[in-house]
XYZ file of C-alpha atoms in Angstrom:
255
model
C 23.321 144.544 48.461
C 19.953 144.465 46.362
C 20.491 142.164 43.338
C 23.823 141.568 44.189
C 23.402 140.691 48.473
C 24.543 137.385 49.520
C 23.667 135.329 52.605
C 26.062 136.693 55.912
C 26.452 136.622 59.346
C 27.406 139.859 59.085
C 24.481 140.554 57.518
C 22.492 144.072 58.513
C 18.713 144.173 58.148
C 17.640 146.137 55.239
C 15.980 149.063 56.351
C 17.977 150.172 59.516
C 21.494 149.745 57.664
C 19.998 152.130 54.692
C 18.758 154.497 57.223
C 21.944 154.255 59.417
C 24.347 154.508 56.118
C 22.580 157.226 54.144
C 21.383 159.615 57.064
C 24.699 160.753 58.138
C 25.171 163.195 54.920
C 22.272 165.581 55.867
C 23.121 165.536 59.526
C 26.552 166.532 58.970
C 25.733 169.338 56.978
C 22.998 170.207 59.063
C 26.218 170.328 61.498
C 27.977 172.548 59.001
C 25.389 174.748 58.921
C 24.750 175.508 62.713
C 28.375 175.813 63.387
C 30.590 177.209 60.879
C 28.918 180.791 60.247
C 29.653 181.586 63.556
C 32.766 180.053 63.882
C 34.038 182.322 60.868
C 32.238 185.278 62.446
C 28.990 185.401 59.294
C 26.388 186.979 60.839
C 23.578 186.209 58.093
C 24.343 183.601 55.075
C 22.940 184.211 51.797
C 19.827 182.805 50.830
C 21.605 180.763 48.123
C 23.641 178.755 50.493
C 20.416 178.426 52.576
C 18.285 176.960 49.537
C 21.125 174.019 48.481
C 21.595 173.160 51.861
C 17.651 172.671 51.593
C 17.996 170.377 48.896
C 20.698 168.106 50.028
C 18.254 167.897 53.090
C 14.954 167.284 51.119
C 16.780 164.478 48.688
C 18.582 163.265 51.549
C 15.248 163.772 54.035
C 13.479 161.142 50.643
C 16.514 158.912 50.342
C 17.612 157.854 54.184
C 14.434 158.488 55.699
C 11.572 158.255 53.798
C 12.664 155.479 50.425
C 13.709 152.343 52.796
C 10.142 152.902 55.351
C 7.886 153.057 51.877
C 9.972 149.934 50.205
C 7.637 146.834 49.840
C 10.806 144.901 50.654
C 14.949 145.394 51.282
C 17.749 142.958 51.487
C 19.934 142.645 53.916
C 23.010 145.191 53.631
C 26.506 144.017 54.554
C 27.911 145.675 57.544
C 31.082 146.633 55.742
C 28.823 148.224 52.647
C 27.207 150.210 55.096
C 30.520 151.705 57.154
C 31.797 152.395 53.462
C 28.268 154.062 52.933
C 28.876 156.239 56.468
C 32.065 157.291 55.243
C 31.671 158.908 52.042
C 28.454 160.380 53.632
C 30.164 161.910 56.292
C 33.153 163.163 53.777
C 30.085 164.456 51.366
C 28.479 166.146 53.928
C 31.695 167.855 55.569
C 32.707 169.583 51.727
C 29.246 170.261 50.877
C 28.146 171.774 54.134
C 32.057 173.589 54.979
C 31.290 174.955 51.248
C 27.903 176.149 51.993
C 28.462 177.146 55.387
C 31.836 179.734 55.685
C 34.236 178.236 52.293
C 32.157 179.117 49.816
C 30.394 182.479 48.602
C 29.210 184.081 51.934
C 28.164 187.436 50.493
C 26.171 189.059 47.819
C 28.626 190.475 45.308
C 30.380 186.416 45.966
C 27.323 184.939 44.523
C 26.786 187.270 41.751
C 30.673 185.997 40.859
C 29.788 182.748 41.070
C 26.450 181.601 39.663
C 23.862 184.349 38.520
C 20.178 184.542 39.386
C 19.200 182.737 36.072
C 21.322 180.514 36.528
C 20.768 179.345 39.758
C 16.816 178.718 38.822
C 17.960 177.212 36.206
C 19.648 174.728 38.031
C 16.729 174.370 40.661
C 14.317 173.351 38.079
C 16.502 171.223 36.574
C 17.338 169.473 40.306
C 13.205 169.195 40.895
C 12.593 167.259 37.941
C 15.662 164.905 38.844
C 14.176 164.660 42.203
C 10.495 163.788 40.399
C 11.295 161.747 38.441
C 13.631 159.600 40.449
C 10.827 159.425 42.963
C 8.577 158.744 39.571
C 10.536 155.370 38.292
C 11.844 154.426 42.252
C 7.819 153.872 42.825
C 7.496 152.389 39.456
C 10.163 149.867 41.078
C 8.140 149.336 44.551
C 5.039 149.056 42.770
C 6.154 145.245 40.541
C 6.964 144.191 44.247
C 3.174 145.325 45.719
C 1.693 143.594 42.217
C 3.544 140.506 43.324
C 2.864 140.592 46.936
C -0.676 140.927 45.952
C -0.629 137.984 43.695
C 1.123 136.028 46.287
C -1.584 136.910 49.430
C -4.486 136.062 46.980
C -2.792 133.235 45.934
C -2.503 132.101 50.167
C -5.974 133.332 50.482
C -6.930 130.802 48.532
C -5.338 127.546 49.949
C -6.394 128.805 52.786
C -9.622 128.545 52.225
C -10.223 132.625 53.248
C -8.655 131.061 56.707
C -6.430 134.261 57.225
C -4.669 133.065 60.906
C -3.307 130.108 58.735
C -2.067 132.150 55.770
C 2.022 132.638 55.800
C 4.193 135.516 55.139
C 4.849 136.420 51.482
C 8.561 137.570 50.503
C 9.327 139.996 47.964
C 12.485 140.272 48.683
C 14.148 138.663 44.818
C 11.187 138.984 43.151
C 12.054 140.950 40.006
C 10.586 141.993 36.358
C 11.747 144.304 33.393
C 10.154 147.833 34.451
C 8.670 149.052 31.594
C 7.004 153.020 32.956
C 8.640 156.511 31.979
C 12.363 156.152 30.820
C 12.625 152.862 31.804
C 11.238 152.128 28.170
C 14.905 153.059 27.192
C 17.238 152.534 29.971
C 17.605 149.695 32.791
C 18.983 152.405 35.388
C 16.553 154.750 34.762
C 16.171 156.033 38.616
C 19.975 156.621 38.438
C 20.216 158.616 35.293
C 17.237 161.141 37.481
C 19.378 160.874 40.710
C 22.371 162.531 38.524
C 20.067 164.942 36.463
C 19.522 166.393 40.267
C 22.639 166.827 40.695
C 24.155 167.856 38.335
C 21.045 171.109 38.735
C 22.805 171.384 41.717
C 26.474 171.391 40.913
C 24.412 174.168 37.824
C 22.748 176.777 40.682
C 26.341 175.875 42.661
C 27.813 177.231 40.024
C 30.898 176.041 38.195
C 33.339 176.680 40.415
C 31.960 174.773 43.270
C 34.493 171.960 43.736
C 32.493 169.703 46.426
C 29.320 169.810 43.812
C 31.952 168.826 41.224
C 33.295 165.851 43.087
C 29.626 164.663 44.110
C 28.166 163.868 41.360
C 31.594 162.741 39.553
C 31.968 160.290 42.409
C 27.857 158.884 41.883
C 28.949 158.599 38.549
C 31.753 156.457 39.040
C 29.856 154.472 41.947
C 26.838 154.224 39.656
C 27.914 153.661 36.254
C 29.914 150.230 36.642
C 26.405 148.223 39.142
C 24.387 149.544 36.124
C 26.867 148.095 33.473
C 26.828 145.082 35.837
C 23.439 145.167 36.438
C 22.062 145.105 32.641
C 24.334 141.704 32.354
C 22.482 140.635 34.581
C 19.117 141.353 33.686
C 20.038 139.534 29.783
C 20.859 136.069 32.053
C 17.949 136.383 34.271
C 15.384 137.278 30.874
C 17.052 136.395 28.511
C 18.198 138.823 25.620
C 15.212 139.374 23.805
C 13.992 141.194 26.262
C 16.647 143.419 27.252
C 18.105 143.558 23.569
C 16.307 147.586 23.040
C 17.450 148.966 26.626
C 20.290 150.998 27.364
C 21.971 150.522 30.798
C 21.565 154.124 32.304
C 22.561 156.330 29.494
C 20.625 156.376 25.994
C 23.015 155.839 23.208
C 25.881 155.856 25.283
C 26.309 152.927 27.520
């Protein structure tokens, strides 16, 4: 997947695989929110439950649907990688959805003990800062490939002498540069860092006792941190120590 993708007969088209493996998470959560309250005799969930469910759906509407559709290119994804991602998404959607729909705080009194209004609002603010920053840094990576695609199309157009019918299709699937905008000036995987910020905000809003939110954030860090560390080594091998020397992998001052 991405920089580490390899040729295989079991590879799936990148966009299709991405949607199929990311969408089950928010679909599972929506199913839980629809069915569990009735099963447990809950007539109306507090507004906090609905807001947190909405944040989860907003994130995955972008990550699962919009993100692959607006990418200039996506590498193939091995079917085993896709299946493991589906398993995680279903499990994560089940855990968070069940907590929000029935097994977490489902009354105003319970929420008063779980997370104060001030803490909830602060968590939501952090979540949206992380979401906006995530999109910004994703867009920087997309622009790198858009720029290269325009460059290749211009060269092909010049070679074809303006004959559009004779132009070949360009590919930027494996085109990489060292990103520089925003937090990319300091870390190579700023989009990872911003996603962690999102789910830290979600955890703060849900309250420190929300085990599914803790589990999600922990899984995100444990899955993405090794990729960032390995990715930094890849950047050094590809672009040289001089260009990467002053950049951290994902956490400034740490790794």
